[in-house]
Coordinates of C-alpha atoms in Angstrom, one line a residue:
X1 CA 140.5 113.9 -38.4
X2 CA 137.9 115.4 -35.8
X3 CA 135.5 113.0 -34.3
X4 CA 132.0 114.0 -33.6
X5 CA 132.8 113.1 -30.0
X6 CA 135.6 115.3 -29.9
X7 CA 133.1 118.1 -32.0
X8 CA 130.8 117.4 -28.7
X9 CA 133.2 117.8 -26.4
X10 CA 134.3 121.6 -27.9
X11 CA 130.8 122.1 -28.1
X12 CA 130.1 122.1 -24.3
X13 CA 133.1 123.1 -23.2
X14 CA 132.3 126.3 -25.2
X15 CA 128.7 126.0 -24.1
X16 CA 130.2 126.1 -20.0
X17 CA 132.2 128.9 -20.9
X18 CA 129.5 130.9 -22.2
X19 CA 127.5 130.5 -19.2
X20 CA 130.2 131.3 -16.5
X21 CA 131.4 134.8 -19.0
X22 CA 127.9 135.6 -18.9
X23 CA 127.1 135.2 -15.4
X24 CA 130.9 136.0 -13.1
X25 CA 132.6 137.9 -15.3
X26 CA 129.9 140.4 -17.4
X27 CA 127.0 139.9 -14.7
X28 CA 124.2 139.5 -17.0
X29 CA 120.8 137.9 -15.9
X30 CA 120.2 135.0 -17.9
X31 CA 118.2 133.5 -15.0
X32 CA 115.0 132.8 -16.7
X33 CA 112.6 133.5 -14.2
X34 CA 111.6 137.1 -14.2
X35 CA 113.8 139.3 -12.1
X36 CA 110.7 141.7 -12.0
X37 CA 108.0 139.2 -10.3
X38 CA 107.9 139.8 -6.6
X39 CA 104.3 138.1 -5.4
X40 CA 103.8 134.8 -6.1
X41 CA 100.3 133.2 -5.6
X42 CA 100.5 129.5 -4.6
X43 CA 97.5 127.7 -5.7
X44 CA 96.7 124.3 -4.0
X45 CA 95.1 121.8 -6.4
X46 CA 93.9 119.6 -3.5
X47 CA 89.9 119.8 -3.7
X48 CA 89.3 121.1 -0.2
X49 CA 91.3 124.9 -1.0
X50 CA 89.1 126.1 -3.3
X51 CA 88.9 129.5 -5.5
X52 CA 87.2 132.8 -5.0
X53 CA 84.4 133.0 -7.6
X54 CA 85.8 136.2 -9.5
X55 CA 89.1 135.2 -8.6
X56 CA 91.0 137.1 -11.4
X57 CA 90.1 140.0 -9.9
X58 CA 92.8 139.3 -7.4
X59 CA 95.3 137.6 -9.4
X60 CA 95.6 140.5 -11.5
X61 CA 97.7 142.2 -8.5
X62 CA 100.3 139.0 -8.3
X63 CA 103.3 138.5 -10.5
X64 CA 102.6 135.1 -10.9
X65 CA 101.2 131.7 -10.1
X66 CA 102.5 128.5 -8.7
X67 CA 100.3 125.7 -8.7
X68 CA 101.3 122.4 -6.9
X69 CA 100.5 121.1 -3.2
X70 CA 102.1 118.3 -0.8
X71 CA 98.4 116.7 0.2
X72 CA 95.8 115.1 -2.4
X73 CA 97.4 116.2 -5.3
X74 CA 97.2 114.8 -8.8
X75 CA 98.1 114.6 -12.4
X76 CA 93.9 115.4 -13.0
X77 CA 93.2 117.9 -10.0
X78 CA 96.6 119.8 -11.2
X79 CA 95.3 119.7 -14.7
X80 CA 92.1 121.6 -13.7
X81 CA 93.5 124.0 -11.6
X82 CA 95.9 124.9 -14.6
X83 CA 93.3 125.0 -16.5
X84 CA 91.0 127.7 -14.7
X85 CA 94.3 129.7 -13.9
X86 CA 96.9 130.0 -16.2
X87 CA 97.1 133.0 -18.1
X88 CA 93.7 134.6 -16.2
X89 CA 95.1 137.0 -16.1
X90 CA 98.8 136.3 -15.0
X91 CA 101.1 133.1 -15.9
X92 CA 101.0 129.9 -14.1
X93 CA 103.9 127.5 -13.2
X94 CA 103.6 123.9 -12.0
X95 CA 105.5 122.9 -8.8
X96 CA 105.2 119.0 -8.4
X97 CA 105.6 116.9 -5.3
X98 CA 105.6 114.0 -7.1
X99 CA 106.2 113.1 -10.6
X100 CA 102.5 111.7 -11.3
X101 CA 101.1 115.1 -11.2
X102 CA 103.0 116.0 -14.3
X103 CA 101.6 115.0 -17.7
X104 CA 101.8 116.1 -20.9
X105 CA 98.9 118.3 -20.1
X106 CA 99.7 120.3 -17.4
X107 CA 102.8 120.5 -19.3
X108 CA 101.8 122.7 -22.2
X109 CA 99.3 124.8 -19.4
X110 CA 102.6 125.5 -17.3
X111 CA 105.2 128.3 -18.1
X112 CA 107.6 126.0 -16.9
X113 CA 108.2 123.1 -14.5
X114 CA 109.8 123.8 -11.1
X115 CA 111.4 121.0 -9.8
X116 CA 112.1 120.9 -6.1
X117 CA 114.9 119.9 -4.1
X118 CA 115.4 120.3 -0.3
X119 CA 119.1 121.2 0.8
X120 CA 118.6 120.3 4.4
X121 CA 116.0 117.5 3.8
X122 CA 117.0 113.9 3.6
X123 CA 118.9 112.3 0.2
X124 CA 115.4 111.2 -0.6
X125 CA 114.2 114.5 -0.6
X126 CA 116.7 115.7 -2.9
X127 CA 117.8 113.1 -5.6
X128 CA 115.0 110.2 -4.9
X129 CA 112.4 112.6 -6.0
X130 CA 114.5 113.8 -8.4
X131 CA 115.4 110.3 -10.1
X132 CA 111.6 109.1 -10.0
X133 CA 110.6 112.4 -11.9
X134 CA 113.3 111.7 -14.5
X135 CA 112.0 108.2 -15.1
X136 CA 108.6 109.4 -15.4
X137 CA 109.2 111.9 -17.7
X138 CA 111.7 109.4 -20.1
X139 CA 109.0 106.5 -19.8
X140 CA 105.5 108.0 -20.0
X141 CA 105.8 111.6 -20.7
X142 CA 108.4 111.5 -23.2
X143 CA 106.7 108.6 -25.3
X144 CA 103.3 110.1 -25.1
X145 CA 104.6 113.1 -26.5
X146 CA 106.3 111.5 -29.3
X147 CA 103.8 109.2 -30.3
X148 CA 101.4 112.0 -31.3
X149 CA 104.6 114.2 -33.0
X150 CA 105.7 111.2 -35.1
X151 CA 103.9 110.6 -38.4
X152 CA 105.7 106.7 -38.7
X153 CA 106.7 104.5 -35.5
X154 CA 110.4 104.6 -36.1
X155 CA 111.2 101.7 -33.9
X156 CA 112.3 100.9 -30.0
X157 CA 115.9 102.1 -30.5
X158 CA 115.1 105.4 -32.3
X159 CA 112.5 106.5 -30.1
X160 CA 114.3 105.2 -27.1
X161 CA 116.9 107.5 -28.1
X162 CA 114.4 110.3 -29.4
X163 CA 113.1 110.0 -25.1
X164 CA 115.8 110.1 -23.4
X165 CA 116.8 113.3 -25.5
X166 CA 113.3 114.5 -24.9
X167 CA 113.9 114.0 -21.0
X168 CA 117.1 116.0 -21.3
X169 CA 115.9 118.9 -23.3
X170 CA 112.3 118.5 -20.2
X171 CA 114.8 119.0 -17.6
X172 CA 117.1 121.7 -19.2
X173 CA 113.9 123.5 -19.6
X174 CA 112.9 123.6 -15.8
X175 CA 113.7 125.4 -13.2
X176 CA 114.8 124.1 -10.1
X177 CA 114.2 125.1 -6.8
X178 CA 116.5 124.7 -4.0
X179 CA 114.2 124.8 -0.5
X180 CA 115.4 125.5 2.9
X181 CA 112.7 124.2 5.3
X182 CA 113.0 125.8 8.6
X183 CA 109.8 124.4 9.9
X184 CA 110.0 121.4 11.1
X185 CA 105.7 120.7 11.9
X186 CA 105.0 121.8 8.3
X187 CA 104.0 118.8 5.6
X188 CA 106.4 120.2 3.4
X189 CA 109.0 118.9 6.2
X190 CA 107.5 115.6 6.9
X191 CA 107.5 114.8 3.0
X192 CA 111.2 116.1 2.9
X193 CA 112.4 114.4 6.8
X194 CA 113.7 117.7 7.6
X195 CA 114.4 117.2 11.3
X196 CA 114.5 120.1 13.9
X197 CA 118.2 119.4 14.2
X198 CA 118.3 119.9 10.4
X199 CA 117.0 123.6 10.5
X200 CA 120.1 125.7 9.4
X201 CA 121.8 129.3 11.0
X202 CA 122.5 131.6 8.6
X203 CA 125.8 130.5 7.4
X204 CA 125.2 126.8 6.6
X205 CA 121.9 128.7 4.6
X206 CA 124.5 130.9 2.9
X207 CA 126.8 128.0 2.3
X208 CA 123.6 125.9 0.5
X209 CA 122.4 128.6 -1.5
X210 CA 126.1 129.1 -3.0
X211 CA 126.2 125.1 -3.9
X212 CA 122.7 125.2 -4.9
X213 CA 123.1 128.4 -7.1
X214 CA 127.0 127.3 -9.0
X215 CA 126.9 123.6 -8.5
X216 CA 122.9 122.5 -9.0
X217 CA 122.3 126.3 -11.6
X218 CA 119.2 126.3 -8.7
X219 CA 117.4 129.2 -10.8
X220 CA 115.5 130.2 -7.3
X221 CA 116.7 129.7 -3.6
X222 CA 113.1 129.3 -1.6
X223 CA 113.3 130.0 2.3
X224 CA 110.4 128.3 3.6
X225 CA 108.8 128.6 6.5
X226 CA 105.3 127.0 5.9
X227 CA 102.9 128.3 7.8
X228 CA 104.5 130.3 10.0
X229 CA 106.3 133.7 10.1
X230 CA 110.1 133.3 10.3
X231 CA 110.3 136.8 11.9
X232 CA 113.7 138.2 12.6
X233 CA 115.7 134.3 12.3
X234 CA 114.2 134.3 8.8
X235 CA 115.4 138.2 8.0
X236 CA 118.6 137.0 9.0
X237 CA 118.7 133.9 7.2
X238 CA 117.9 135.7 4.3
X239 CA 120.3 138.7 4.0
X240 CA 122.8 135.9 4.5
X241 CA 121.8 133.9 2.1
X242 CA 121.3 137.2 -0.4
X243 CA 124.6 138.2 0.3
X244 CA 126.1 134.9 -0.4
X245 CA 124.8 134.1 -4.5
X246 CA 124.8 136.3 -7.7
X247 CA 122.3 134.4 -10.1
X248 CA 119.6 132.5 -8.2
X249 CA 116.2 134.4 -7.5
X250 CA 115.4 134.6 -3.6
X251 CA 112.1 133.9 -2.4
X252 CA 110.5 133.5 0.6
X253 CA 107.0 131.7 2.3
X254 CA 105.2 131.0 5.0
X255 CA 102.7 132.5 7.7
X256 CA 102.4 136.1 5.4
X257 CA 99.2 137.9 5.5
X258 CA 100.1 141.7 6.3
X259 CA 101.7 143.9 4.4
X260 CA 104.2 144.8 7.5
X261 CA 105.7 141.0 7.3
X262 CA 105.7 141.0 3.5
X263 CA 107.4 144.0 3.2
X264 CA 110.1 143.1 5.8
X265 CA 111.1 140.2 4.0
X266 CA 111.4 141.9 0.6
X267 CA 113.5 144.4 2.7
X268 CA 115.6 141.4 4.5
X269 CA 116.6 139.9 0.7
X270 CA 113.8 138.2 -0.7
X271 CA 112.9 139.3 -4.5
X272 CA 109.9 137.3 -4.4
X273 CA 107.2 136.6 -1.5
X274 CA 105.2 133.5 -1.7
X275 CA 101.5 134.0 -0.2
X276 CA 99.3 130.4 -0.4
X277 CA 96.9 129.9 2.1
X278 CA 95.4 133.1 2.7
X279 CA 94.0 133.4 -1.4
X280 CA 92.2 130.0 -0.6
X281 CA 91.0 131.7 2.6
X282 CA 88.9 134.2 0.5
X283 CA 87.1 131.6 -1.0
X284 CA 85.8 130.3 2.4
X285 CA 85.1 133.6 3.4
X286 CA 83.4 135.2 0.7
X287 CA 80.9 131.6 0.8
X288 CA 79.9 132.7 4.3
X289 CA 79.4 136.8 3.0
X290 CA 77.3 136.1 0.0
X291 CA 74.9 133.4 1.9
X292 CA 74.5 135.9 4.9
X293 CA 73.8 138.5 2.0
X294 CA 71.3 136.4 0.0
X295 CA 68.8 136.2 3.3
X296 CA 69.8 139.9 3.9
X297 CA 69.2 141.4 0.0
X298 CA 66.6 141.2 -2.4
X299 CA 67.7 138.9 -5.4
X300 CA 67.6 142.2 -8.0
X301 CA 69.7 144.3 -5.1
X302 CA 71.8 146.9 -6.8
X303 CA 74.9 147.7 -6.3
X304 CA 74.3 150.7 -4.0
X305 CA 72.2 148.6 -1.7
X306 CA 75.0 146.0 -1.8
X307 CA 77.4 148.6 -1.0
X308 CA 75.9 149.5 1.7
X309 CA 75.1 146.2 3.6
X310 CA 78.7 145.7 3.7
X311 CA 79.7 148.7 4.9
X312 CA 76.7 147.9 7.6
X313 CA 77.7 144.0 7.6
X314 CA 81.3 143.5 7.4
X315 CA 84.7 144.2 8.8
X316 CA 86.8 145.0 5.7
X317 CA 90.0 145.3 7.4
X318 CA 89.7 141.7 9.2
X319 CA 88.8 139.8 5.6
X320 CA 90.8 137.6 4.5
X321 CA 90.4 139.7 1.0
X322 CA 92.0 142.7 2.6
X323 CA 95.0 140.3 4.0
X324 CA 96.4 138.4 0.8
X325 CA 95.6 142.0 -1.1
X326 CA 97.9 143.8 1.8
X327 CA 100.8 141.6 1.3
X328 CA 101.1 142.8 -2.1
X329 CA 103.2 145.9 -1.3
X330 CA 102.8 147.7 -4.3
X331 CA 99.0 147.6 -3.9
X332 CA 97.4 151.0 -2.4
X333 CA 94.6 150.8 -0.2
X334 CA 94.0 146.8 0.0
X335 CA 91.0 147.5 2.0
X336 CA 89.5 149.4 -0.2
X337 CA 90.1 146.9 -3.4
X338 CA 88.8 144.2 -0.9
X339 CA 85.7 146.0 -0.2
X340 CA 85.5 146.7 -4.2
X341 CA 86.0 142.5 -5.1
X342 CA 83.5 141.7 -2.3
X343 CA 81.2 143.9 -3.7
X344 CA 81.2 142.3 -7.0
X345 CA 81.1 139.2 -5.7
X346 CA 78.1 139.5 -4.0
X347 CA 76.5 140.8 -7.3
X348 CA 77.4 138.1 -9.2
X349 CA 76.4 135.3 -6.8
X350 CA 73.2 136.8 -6.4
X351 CA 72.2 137.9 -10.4
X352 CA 73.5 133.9 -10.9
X353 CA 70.9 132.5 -8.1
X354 CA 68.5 134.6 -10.3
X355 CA 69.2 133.9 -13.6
X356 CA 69.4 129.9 -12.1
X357 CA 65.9 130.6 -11.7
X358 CA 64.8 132.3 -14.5
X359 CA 66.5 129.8 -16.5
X360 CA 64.8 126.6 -14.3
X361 CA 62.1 125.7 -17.6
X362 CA 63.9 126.3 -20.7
X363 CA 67.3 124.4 -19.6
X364 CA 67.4 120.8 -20.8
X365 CA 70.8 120.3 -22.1
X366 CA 74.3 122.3 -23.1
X367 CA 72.4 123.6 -26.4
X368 CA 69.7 125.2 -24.7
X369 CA 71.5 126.6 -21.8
X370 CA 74.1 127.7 -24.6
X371 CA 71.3 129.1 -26.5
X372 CA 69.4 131.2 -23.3
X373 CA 72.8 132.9 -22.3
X374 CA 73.8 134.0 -25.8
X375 CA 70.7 135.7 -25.8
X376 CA 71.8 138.2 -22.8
X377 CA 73.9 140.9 -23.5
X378 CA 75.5 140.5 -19.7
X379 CA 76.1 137.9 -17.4
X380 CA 77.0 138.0 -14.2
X381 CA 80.5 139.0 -13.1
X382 CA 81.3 139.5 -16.8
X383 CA 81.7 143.6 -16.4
X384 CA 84.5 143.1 -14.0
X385 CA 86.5 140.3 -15.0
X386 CA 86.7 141.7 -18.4
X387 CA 88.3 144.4 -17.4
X388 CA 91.4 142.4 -15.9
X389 CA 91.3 139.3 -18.6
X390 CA 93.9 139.6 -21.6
X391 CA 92.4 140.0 -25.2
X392 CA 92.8 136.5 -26.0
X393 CA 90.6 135.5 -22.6
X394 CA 87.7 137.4 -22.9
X395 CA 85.3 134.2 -23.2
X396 CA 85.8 132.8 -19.8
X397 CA 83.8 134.7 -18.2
X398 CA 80.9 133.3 -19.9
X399 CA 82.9 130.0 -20.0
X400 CA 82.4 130.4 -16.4
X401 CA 79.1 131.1 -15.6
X402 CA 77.9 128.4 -18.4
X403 CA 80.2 126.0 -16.5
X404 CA 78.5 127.1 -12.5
X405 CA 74.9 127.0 -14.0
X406 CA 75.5 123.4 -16.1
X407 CA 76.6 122.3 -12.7
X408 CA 73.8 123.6 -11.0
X409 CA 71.1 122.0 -13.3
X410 CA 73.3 118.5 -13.8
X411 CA 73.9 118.8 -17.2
X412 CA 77.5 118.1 -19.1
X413 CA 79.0 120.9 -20.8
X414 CA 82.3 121.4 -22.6
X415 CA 83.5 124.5 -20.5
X416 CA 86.5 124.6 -18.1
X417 CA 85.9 122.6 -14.8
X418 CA 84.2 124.7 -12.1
X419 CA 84.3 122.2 -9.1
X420 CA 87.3 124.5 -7.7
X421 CA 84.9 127.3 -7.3
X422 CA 83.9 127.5 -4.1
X423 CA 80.6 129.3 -4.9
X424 CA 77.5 127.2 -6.0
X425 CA 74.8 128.1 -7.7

């Protein structure tokens, strides 16, 4: 008589067999990370890189968005950021650094969960990590989850159980990415150890991405660079490493903000470029623009008169708008969109400033604010960012602008956290 052990055993010997037919002998791309994204905005959640104010203006040129950070990073600050992001307008993962910035939360927010691992970090780097997010998941995740799925506690040994499957089916849902850090100053190498005699030629790379890709199933090899260009070493490093694995997505980041670098690295091997800091530089930036432009312009400025102060005012092609839209390489004329999103920018922080002001004696409380701003047919920024939003999205532009002016006249409001905008009222 069969066992049921024995049943499992055909079962995922079947189940291994599957997988390699599919991916060595027909070539078929099962990899579930789409083949077809190649920009990926990081977002920090850390409160000091903040968001542009019409942000999904530009994030509806990227393929997608990973949200996660090595400094100040949190389960709550993660949660927010996911929040204001996902899906507005193009789909948000989570990368953690540590397995208290995952809860149940930023769970459901996330497409999926991208675990890291290091292949030229320290063991700690690669399973400690790795063994501390497990136990997370299987002794808070897990049991919160349950808890609110079960109608009946069912008692320590059944839901023990009912975890640690839950943890199984969490993980088999992620996707893991295998890093190469080759620079050595970044945080990203202090929190991994990598050493400069760690930093790998491009056949130990090669040889990595092949264990990481058949032996780990990494779903995405990640060259990282972190701040800094890798130039021609990382061109090399990445044709090897292309050359080398069949399945695994190749991406690569650090120090891009030119369409020249981004495109040579998508040329070298890379399916996917990360680009991180510059997006948070806009935000800065575009602070600086619209203050200089509120002494400059009267509050009711149109958009001809705004048009024209920046033409008079500002260096397009030196904005840190025109850089992260440039290393998109399917993007024409970057400058020109960046002149078009500061533009609208400007317009919206200044018709907010006025309605703030406008609004300064009827405002009490969420109801009357509420009330005010249902009665006007347009707010500001809502023109433009419903053009980009999907269908099912179309309120968060008011959302938003409910949310900036509630902050600006102290009151609480149930609206999706604005405190990563880095434009005030």
């Amino acid at each position: 008589m069969t066992t049921l052990v024995e049943i499992a055993k055909r079962l995922e010997s079947a189940a291994a067999a599957a997988t390699i037919a599919s991916r060595d002998l027909l070539s078929l791309d099962t990899n579930p990370v789409p083949a077809d994204w190649t920009h990926i905005t990081k977002i920090d959640p850390e409160d000091e890189k903040q968001l542009p104010l019409l942000y999904p203006l530009y994030l509806q040129h990227t393929s997608a968005l990973e949200v996660g950070g090595s400094k100040d990073v949190t389960g709550n600050n993660t949660q927010q950021t996911l929040e204001l992001v996902a899906d507005r307008p193009a789909p948000a993962f989570q990368e953690p650094s540590g397995p208290a910035q995952v809860t149940d939360e930023t769970r459901k927010q996330a497409e999926f969960l991208a675990i890291p691992e290091v292949l030229n970090g320290d063991s700690e780097s690669l399973v400690g990590q790795l063994g501390r997010g497990v136990e997370h998941i299987e002794e808070e995740i897990a049991p919160t989850m349950l808890a609110e799925k079960l109608p009946i506690p069912l008692g320590d040994s059944i839901e023990n159980r009912l975890s640690r499957a839950a943890t199984t089916w969490m993980l088999e849902e992620s996707i893991f990415e295998a890093y190469i850090i080759q620079n050595p100053d970044s945080a990203a190498a202090r929190e991994a150890n990598v050493e400069p005699e760690d930093l790998l030629d491009p056949t130990a790379a090669k040889q990595r991405a092949m264990a990481a890709e058949r032996y780990h199933e990494a779903e995405i090899i990640y060259l990282e660079y972190s701040g800094t260009f890798g130039g021609d070493e990382a061109a090399e490093i990445l044709d090897a490493v292309a050359d080398g694995i069949e399945w695994s997505r190749v991406w690569y980041g650090g120090g891009l903000d030119d369409r020249e670098n981004a495109q040579a690295m998508r040329d070298a091997g890379a399916d996917a470029v990360v680009v991180g800091n510059i997006f948070h530089e806009i935000a800065t930036e575009e602070a600086d623009i619209c203050a200089d432009a509120a002494e400059a312009l009267d509050p009711s400025a149109g958009r001809p008169a705004i048009e024209s102060w920046v033409d008079d005012e500002i260096d397009l092609a030196e904005t840190s708008a025109a850089d992260y839209l440039s290393t998109i390489t399917s993007l024409s004329n970057p400058v020109s969109r960046a002149r078009e999103y500061l533009v609208a920018t400007i317009e919206a922080s200044l018709g907010l400033a006025s309605l703030a002001e406008e609004l300064a004696d009827e405002v009490s409380d969420e109801a009357s604010l509420s009330s005010a701003l249902a009665e006007r047919e347009e707010l500001p920024g809502e023109i433009e960012l419903s053009k980009v939003l999907p269908d099912d999205e179309q309120s968060f532009s008011r959302e938003l602008v409910t949310g900036l002016l509630a902050d600006h006249f102290d009151i609480e409001a149930d609206v999706p956290p604005v405190s990563h905008i880095r434009i005030a009222v």
